[in-house]
Tab-separated table of C-alpha atoms in Angstrom:
chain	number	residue	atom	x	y	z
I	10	UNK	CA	-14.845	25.256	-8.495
I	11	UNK	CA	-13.759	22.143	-6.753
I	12	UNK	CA	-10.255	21.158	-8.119
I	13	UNK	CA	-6.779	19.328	-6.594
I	14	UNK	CA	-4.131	22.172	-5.441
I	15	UNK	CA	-0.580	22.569	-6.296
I	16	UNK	CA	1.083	24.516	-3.971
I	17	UNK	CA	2.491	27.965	-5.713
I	18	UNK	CA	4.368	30.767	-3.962
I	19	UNK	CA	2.610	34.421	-4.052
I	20	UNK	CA	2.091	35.885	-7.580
I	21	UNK	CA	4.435	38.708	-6.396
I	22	UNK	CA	7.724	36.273	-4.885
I	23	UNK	CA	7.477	33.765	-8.661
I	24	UNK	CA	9.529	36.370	-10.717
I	25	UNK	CA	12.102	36.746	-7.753
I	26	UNK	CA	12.689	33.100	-7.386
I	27	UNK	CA	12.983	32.443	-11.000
I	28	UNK	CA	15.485	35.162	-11.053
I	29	UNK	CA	17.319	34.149	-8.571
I	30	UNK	CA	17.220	30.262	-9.404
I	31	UNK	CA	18.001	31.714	-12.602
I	32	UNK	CA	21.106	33.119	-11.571
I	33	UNK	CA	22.487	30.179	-10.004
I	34	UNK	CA	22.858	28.254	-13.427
I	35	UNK	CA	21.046	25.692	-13.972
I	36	UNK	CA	18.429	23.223	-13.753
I	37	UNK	CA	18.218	20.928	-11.035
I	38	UNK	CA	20.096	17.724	-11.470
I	39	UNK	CA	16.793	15.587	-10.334
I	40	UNK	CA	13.235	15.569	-11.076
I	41	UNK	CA	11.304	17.748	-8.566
I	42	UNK	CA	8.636	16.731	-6.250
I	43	UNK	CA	5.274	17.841	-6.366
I	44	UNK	CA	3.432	19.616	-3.181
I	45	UNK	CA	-0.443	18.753	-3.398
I	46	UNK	CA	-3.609	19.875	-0.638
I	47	UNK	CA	-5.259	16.893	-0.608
I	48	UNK	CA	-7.941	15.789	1.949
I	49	UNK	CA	-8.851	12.773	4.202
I	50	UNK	CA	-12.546	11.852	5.452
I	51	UNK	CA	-13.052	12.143	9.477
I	52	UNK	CA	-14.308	9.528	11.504
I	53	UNK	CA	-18.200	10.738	10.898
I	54	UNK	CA	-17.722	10.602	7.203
I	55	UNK	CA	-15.849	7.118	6.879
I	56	UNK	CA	-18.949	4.673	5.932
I	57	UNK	CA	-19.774	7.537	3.008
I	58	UNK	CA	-16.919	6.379	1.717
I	59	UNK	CA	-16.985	2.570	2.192
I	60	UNK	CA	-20.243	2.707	0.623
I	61	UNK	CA	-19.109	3.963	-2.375
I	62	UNK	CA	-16.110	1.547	-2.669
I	63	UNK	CA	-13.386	3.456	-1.532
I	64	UNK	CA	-10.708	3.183	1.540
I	65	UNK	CA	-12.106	4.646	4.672
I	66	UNK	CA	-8.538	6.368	5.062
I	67	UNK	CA	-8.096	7.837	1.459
I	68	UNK	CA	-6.117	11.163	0.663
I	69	UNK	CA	-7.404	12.758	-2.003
I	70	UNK	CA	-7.836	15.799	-3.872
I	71	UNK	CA	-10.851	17.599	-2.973
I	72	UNK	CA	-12.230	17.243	-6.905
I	73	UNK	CA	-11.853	13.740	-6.742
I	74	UNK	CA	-13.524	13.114	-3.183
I	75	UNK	CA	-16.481	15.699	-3.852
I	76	UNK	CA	-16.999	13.013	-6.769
I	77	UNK	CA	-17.720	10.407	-3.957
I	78	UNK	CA	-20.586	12.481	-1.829
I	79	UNK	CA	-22.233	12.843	-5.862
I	80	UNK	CA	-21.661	9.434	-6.404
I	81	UNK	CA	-23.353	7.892	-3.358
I	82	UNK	CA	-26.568	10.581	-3.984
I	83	UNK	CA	-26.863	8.773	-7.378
I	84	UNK	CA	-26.476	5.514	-6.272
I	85	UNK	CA	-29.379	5.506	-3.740
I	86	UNK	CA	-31.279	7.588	-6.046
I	87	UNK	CA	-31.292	10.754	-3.723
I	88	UNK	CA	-31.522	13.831	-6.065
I	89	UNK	CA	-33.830	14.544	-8.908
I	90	UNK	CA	-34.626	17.996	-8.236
I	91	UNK	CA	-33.378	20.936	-7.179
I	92	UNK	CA	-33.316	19.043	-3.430
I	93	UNK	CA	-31.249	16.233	-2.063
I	94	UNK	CA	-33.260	14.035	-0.255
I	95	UNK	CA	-30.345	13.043	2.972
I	96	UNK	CA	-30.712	8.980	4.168
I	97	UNK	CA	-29.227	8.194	7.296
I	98	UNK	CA	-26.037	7.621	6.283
I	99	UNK	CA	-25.838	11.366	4.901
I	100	UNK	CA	-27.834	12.271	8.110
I	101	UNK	CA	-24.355	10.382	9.966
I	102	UNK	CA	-21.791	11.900	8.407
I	103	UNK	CA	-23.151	15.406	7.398
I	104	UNK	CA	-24.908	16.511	10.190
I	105	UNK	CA	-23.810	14.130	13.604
I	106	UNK	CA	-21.817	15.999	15.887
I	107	UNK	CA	-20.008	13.974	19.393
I	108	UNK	CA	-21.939	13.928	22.523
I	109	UNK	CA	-25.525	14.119	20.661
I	110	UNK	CA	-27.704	16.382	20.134
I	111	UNK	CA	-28.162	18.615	22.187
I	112	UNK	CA	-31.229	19.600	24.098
I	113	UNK	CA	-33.727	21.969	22.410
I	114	UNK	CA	-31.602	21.753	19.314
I	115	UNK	CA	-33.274	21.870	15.745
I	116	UNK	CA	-33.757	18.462	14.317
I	117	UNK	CA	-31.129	17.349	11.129
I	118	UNK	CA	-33.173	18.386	7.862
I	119	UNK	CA	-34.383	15.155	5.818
I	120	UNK	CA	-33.197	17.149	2.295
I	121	UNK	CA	-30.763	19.905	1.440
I	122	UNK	CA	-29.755	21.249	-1.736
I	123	UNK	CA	-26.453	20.128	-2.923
I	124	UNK	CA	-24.226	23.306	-2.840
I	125	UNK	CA	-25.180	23.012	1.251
I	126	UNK	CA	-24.381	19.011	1.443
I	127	UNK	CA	-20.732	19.993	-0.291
I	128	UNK	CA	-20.297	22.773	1.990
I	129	UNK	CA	-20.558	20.383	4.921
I	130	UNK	CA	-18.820	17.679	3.648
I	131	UNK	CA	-16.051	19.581	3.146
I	132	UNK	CA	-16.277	20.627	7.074
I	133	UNK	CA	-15.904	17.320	7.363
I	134	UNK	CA	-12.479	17.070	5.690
I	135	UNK	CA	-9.019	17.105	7.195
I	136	UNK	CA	-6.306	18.964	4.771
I	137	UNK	CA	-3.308	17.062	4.311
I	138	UNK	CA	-0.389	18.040	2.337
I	139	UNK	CA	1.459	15.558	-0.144
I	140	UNK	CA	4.566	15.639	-1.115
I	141	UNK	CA	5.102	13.199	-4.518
I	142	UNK	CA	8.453	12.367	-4.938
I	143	UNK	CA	10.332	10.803	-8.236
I	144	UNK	CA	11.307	7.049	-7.153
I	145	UNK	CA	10.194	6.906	-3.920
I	146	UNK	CA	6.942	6.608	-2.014
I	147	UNK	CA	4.701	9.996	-1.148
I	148	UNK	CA	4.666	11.456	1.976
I	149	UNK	CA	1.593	12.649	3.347
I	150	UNK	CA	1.682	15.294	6.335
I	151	UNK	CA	-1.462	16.176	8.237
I	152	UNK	CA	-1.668	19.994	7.929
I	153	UNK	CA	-1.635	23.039	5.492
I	154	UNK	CA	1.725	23.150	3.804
I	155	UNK	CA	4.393	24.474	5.707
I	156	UNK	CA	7.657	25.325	3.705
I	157	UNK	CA	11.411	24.698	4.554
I	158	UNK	CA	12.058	26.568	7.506
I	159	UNK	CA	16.116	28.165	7.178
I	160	UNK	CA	17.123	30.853	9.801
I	161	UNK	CA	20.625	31.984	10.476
I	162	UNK	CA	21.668	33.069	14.341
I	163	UNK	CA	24.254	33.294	16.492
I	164	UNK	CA	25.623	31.607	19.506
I	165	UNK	CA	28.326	31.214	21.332
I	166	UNK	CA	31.064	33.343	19.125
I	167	UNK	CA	29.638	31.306	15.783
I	168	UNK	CA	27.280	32.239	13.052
I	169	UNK	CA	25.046	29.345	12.357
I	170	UNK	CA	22.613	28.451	9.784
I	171	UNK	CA	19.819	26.229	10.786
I	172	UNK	CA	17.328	24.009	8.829
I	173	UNK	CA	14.044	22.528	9.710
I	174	UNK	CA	11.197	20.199	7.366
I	175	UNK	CA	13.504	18.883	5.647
I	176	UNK	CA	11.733	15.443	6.244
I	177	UNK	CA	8.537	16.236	3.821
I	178	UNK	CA	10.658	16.477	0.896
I	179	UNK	CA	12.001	12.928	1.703
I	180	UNK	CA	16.132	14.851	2.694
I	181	UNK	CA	18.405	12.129	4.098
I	182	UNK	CA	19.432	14.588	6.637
I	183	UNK	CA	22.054	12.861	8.113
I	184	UNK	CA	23.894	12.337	4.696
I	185	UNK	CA	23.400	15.725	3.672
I	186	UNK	CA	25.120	17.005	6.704
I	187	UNK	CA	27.927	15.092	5.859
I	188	UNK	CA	28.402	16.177	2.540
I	189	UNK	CA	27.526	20.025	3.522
I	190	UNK	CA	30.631	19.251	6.264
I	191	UNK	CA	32.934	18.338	3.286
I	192	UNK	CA	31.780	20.574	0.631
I	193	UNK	CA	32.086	23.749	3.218
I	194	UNK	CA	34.809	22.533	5.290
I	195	UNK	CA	32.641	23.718	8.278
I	196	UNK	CA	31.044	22.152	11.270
I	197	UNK	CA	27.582	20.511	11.075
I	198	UNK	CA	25.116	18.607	13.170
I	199	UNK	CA	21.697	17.098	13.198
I	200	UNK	CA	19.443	17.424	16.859
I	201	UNK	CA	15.841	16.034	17.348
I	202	UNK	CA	14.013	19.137	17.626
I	203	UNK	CA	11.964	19.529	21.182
I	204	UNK	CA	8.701	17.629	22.000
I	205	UNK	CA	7.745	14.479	22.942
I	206	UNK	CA	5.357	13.955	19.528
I	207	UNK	CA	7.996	15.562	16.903
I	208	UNK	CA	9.860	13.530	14.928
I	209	UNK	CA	11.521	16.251	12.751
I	210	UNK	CA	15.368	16.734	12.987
I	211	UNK	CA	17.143	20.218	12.990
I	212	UNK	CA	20.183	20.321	10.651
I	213	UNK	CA	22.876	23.234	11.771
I	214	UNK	CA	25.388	24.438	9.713
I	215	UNK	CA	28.732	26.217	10.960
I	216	UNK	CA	28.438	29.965	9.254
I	217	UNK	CA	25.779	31.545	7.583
I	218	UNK	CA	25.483	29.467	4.610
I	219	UNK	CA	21.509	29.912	3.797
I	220	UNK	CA	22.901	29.769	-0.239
I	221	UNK	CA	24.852	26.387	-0.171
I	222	UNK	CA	21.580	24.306	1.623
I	223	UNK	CA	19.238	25.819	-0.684
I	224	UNK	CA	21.309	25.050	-3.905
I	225	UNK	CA	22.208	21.721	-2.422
I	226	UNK	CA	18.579	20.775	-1.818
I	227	UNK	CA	17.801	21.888	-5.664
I	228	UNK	CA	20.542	19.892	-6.825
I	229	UNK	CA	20.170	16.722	-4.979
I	230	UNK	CA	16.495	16.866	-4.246
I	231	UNK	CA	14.939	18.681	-7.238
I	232	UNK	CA	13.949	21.030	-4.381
I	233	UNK	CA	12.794	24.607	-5.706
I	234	UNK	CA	13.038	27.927	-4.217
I	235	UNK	CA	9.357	28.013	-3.388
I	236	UNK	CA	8.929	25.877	-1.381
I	237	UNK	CA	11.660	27.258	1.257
I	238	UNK	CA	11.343	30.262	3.713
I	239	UNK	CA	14.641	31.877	5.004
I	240	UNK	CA	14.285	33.849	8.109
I	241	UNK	CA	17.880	35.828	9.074
């Protein structure tokens, strides 16, 4: 079944983190945010969607942009039967692949039955991963999810407790390393993390502190347990 996704940790790690959250007291102070798979059309499969009204660009769960490959099959009056007769705008964004065809290659079928069309269309789908936050505008990351990254090291004489993707949950990094630097009474900073295309910042904590960012993030953020990774 085609539906939208909400991200959930293993079966096996929910009990642990409700413990643990558990343990710490409390309900968050703020709403949570919601982590969602959603999925955006590629280039090939853009005038599918313009044809059936909708943004070349939009995200959306795969349920609801299934609904749009039906919806343009009924429109032009392409099923009836257990076949799907494919027009060339199917033919375009099902079946074209860059550079051409190529020599000696099989020619695109003129109908298909639908579970086959779905299959492809959702080939033709890039996975993005939303992040709805109370008050604010989503944020949309191209990609699978990818959780909260928190590892504690070493260096130098100091322990030190690091933080990365903080940015998909919407953190104000640079105020919460302020705040962390009060509330601890310790040393913090925020780097741009390596590479010429990454925009992500690196928060670093003095000490090994993996407890206070993840309670502060729940707290402030309405960010849960789940949706962080701690690596020591």
């Amino acid at each position: 079944a085609y539906t939208s996704f909400e991200y959930s940790p293993p079966a096996e790690a929910a009990p642990a983190a409700a413990a643990k959250d558990g343990a710490k007291g409390g309900a968050s102070k703020k709403p949570g945010p919601k982590v969602l798979q959603m999925w955006k059309p590629t280039h090939y499969m853009e005038p599918l969607y313009v044809a059936c009204g909708r943004s070349k660009g939009a995200i959306l769960p795969l349920a609801d942009a299934l609904k749009i490959l039906h919806e343009y099959i009924e429109k032009n009056d392409l099923g009836g039967g257990e076949m799907i007769k494919i027009d060339e705008t199917l033919q375009n964004a099902l079946y074209k692949v860059a550079g051409g065809k190529k020599k000696g290659a099989a020619e695109d079928p003129t109908e298909a039955v639908a579970a086959e069309l779905e299959a492809r269309f959702q080939e033709r789908l890039t996975e993005f991963t939303v992040v709805e936050l109370p008050n604010a505008p989503r944020i949309e990351k191209k990609g699978p999810f990818q959780p909260i990254l928190i590892t504690t090291t070493r260096k130098g004489g100091h322990n030190l407790t690091r933080a990365t993707g903080l940015e998909l949950f919407g953190v104000d990094i640079e105020r919460m390393a302020q705040e962390l630097k009060k509330k601890l009474n310790c040393t913090t900073s925020v780097e741009d993390l390596p590479g010429k295309q990454v925009k992500e910042k690196l928060l670093q904590v003095q000490g090994y502190c993996e407890g206070e960012i993840i309670e502060y993030l729940k707290n402030e953020y309405g960010v849960e347990k789940k949706w962080v990774d701690v690596k020591n």
